[in-house]
Short mmCIF file of C-alpha atoms in Angstrom, two decimals:
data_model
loop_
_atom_site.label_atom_id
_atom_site.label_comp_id
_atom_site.label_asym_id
_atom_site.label_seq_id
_atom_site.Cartn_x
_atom_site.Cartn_y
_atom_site.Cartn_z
CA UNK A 1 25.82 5.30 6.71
CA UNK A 2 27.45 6.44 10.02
CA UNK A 3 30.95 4.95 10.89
CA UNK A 4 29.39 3.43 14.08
CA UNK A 5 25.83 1.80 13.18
CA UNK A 6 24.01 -0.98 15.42
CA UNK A 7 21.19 -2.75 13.92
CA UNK A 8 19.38 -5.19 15.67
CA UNK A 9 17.20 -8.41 14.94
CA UNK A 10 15.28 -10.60 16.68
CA UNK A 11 14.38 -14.05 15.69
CA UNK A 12 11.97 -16.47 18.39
CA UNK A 13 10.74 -19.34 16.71
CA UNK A 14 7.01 -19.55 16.42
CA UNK A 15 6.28 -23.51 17.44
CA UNK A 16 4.75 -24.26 13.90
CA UNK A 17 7.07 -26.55 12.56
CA UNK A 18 11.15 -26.80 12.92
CA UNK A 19 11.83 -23.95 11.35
CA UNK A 20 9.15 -20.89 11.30
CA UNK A 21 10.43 -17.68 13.23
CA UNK A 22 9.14 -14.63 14.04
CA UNK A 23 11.69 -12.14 12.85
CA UNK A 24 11.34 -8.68 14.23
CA UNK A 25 13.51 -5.94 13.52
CA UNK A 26 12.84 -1.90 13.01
CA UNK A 27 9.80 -1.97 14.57
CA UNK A 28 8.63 -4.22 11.99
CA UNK A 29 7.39 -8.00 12.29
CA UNK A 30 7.91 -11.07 9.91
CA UNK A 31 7.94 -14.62 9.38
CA UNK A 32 11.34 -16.70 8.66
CA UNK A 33 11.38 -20.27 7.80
CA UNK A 34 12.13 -23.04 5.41
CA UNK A 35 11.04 -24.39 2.28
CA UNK A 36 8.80 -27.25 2.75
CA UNK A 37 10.94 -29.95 0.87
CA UNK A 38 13.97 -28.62 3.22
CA UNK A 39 11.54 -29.47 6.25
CA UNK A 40 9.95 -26.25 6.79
CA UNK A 41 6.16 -24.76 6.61
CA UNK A 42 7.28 -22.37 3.82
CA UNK A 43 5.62 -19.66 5.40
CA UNK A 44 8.14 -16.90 4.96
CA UNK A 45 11.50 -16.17 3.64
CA UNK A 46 14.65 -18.06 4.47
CA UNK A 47 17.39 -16.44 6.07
CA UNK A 48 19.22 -16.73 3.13
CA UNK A 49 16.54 -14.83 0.79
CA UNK A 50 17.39 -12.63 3.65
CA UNK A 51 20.66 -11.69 3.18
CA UNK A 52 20.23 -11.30 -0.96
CA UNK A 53 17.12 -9.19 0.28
CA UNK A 54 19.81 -7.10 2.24
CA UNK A 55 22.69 -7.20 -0.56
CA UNK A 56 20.07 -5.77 -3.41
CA UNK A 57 18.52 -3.21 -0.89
CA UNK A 58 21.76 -1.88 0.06
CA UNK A 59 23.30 -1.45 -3.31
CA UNK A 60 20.11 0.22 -4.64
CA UNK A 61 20.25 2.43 -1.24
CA UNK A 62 23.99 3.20 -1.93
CA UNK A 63 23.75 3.94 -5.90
CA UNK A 64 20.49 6.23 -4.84
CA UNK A 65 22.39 8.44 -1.83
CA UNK A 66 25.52 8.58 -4.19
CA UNK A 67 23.55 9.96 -7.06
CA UNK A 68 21.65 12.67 -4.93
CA UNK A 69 25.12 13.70 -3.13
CA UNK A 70 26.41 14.67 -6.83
CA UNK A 71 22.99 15.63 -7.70
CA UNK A 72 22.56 13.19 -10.71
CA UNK A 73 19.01 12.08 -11.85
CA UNK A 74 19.63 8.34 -11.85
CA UNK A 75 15.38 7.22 -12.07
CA UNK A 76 14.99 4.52 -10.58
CA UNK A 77 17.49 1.69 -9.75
CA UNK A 78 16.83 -2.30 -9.46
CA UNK A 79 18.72 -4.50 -8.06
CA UNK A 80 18.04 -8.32 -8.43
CA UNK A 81 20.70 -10.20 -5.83
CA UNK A 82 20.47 -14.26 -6.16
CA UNK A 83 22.48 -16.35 -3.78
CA UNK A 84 24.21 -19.55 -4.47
CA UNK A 85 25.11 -22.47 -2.25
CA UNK A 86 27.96 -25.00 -3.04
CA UNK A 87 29.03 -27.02 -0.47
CA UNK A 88 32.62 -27.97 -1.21
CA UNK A 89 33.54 -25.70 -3.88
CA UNK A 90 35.64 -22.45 -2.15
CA UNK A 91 33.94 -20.18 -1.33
CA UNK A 92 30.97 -21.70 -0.84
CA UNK A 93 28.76 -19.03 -0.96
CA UNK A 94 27.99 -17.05 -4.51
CA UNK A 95 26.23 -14.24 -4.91
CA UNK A 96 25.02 -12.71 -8.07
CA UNK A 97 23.78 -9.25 -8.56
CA UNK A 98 22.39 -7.65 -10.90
CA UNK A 99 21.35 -3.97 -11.37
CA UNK A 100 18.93 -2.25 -13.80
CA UNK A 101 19.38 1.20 -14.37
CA UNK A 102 17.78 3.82 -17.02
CA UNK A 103 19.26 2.73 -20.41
CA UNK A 104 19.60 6.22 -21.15
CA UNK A 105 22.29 7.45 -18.31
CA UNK A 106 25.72 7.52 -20.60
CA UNK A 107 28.08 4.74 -20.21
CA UNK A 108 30.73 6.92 -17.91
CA UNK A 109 27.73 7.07 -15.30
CA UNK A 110 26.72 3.57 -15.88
CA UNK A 111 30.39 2.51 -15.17
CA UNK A 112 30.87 4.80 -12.13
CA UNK A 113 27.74 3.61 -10.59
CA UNK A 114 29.14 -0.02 -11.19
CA UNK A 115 32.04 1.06 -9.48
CA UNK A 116 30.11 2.42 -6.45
CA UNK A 117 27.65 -0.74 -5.94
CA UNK A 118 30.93 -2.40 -5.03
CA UNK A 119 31.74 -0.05 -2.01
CA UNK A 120 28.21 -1.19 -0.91
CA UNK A 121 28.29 -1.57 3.48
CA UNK A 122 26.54 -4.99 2.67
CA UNK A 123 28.62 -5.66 0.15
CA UNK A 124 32.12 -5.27 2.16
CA UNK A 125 29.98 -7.06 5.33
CA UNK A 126 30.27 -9.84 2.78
CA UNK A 127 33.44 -9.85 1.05
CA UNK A 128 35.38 -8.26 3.89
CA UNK A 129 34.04 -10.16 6.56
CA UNK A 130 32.65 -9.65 10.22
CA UNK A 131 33.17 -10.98 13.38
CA UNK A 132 30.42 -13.07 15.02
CA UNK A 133 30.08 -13.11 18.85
CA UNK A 134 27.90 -14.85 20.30
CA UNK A 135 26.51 -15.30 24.01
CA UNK A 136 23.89 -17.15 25.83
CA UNK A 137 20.94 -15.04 27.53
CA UNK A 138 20.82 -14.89 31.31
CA UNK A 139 18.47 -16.29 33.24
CA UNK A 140 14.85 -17.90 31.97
CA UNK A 141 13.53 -17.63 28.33
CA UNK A 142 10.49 -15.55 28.56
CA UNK A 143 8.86 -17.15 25.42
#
């Protein structure tokens, strides 16, 4: 990934219930909301199967790219990323990943590509950090 990337969503809720939004991004069109025993339509993932979406994407992204840079044949690459919510506890956000990878590569490659799903950009967004700013639109909504 460049050192300088922009990447920019889009989220107008819909009017069907409290929490369904239309979610664009890419050039590509979704639907966001809420389980319905959390007060939602269930209709579409929540922003938080979002952003383990985007964790296990990236890391099978980054393990992919690294592996055709040094021109290893890696097959194919899972990643399964589960997030956790504990109010209270510190932090209270967990997330758990999990990555399937050819049970024949040799344990030196397996380790190295462990090593290199932690240098993940979604990954470091996460542990790192990121600075939110946020601003009110000018002028009318046109929705």
């Amino acid at each position: 990934m460049p050192a300088t990337h922009t990447a920019t969503a889009t989220a107008t809720s819909t009017g069907l219930g409290t929490f369904q939004s239309r979610v664009e991004l890419a050039g590509q069109t979704l639907i966001a909301d809420e389980p319905a025993d959390a007060g939602g339509t269930d209709s579409g993932p929540t922003p938080y199967h979002m952003l383990a979406a985007a964790l296990a994407t990236c890391t099978t992204m980054t393990l992919r790219a690294y592996a055709a840079q040094k021109g290893l044949e890696i097959g194919l690459v899972s990643t399964e990323a589960t997030h956790h919510r504990a109010p209270g506890q510190t932090p209270s956000d967990r997330f758990e990943r999990t990555i399937t990878l050819d049970p024949r590569l040799d344990e030196a490659v397996r380790a190295k590509l462990l090593a290199i799903a932690e240098r993940c950009p979604v990954h470091n967004t996460l542990t790192i950090g990121s600075l939110v700013v946020t601003r009110l639109a000018e002028g009318e909504s046109d929705t």
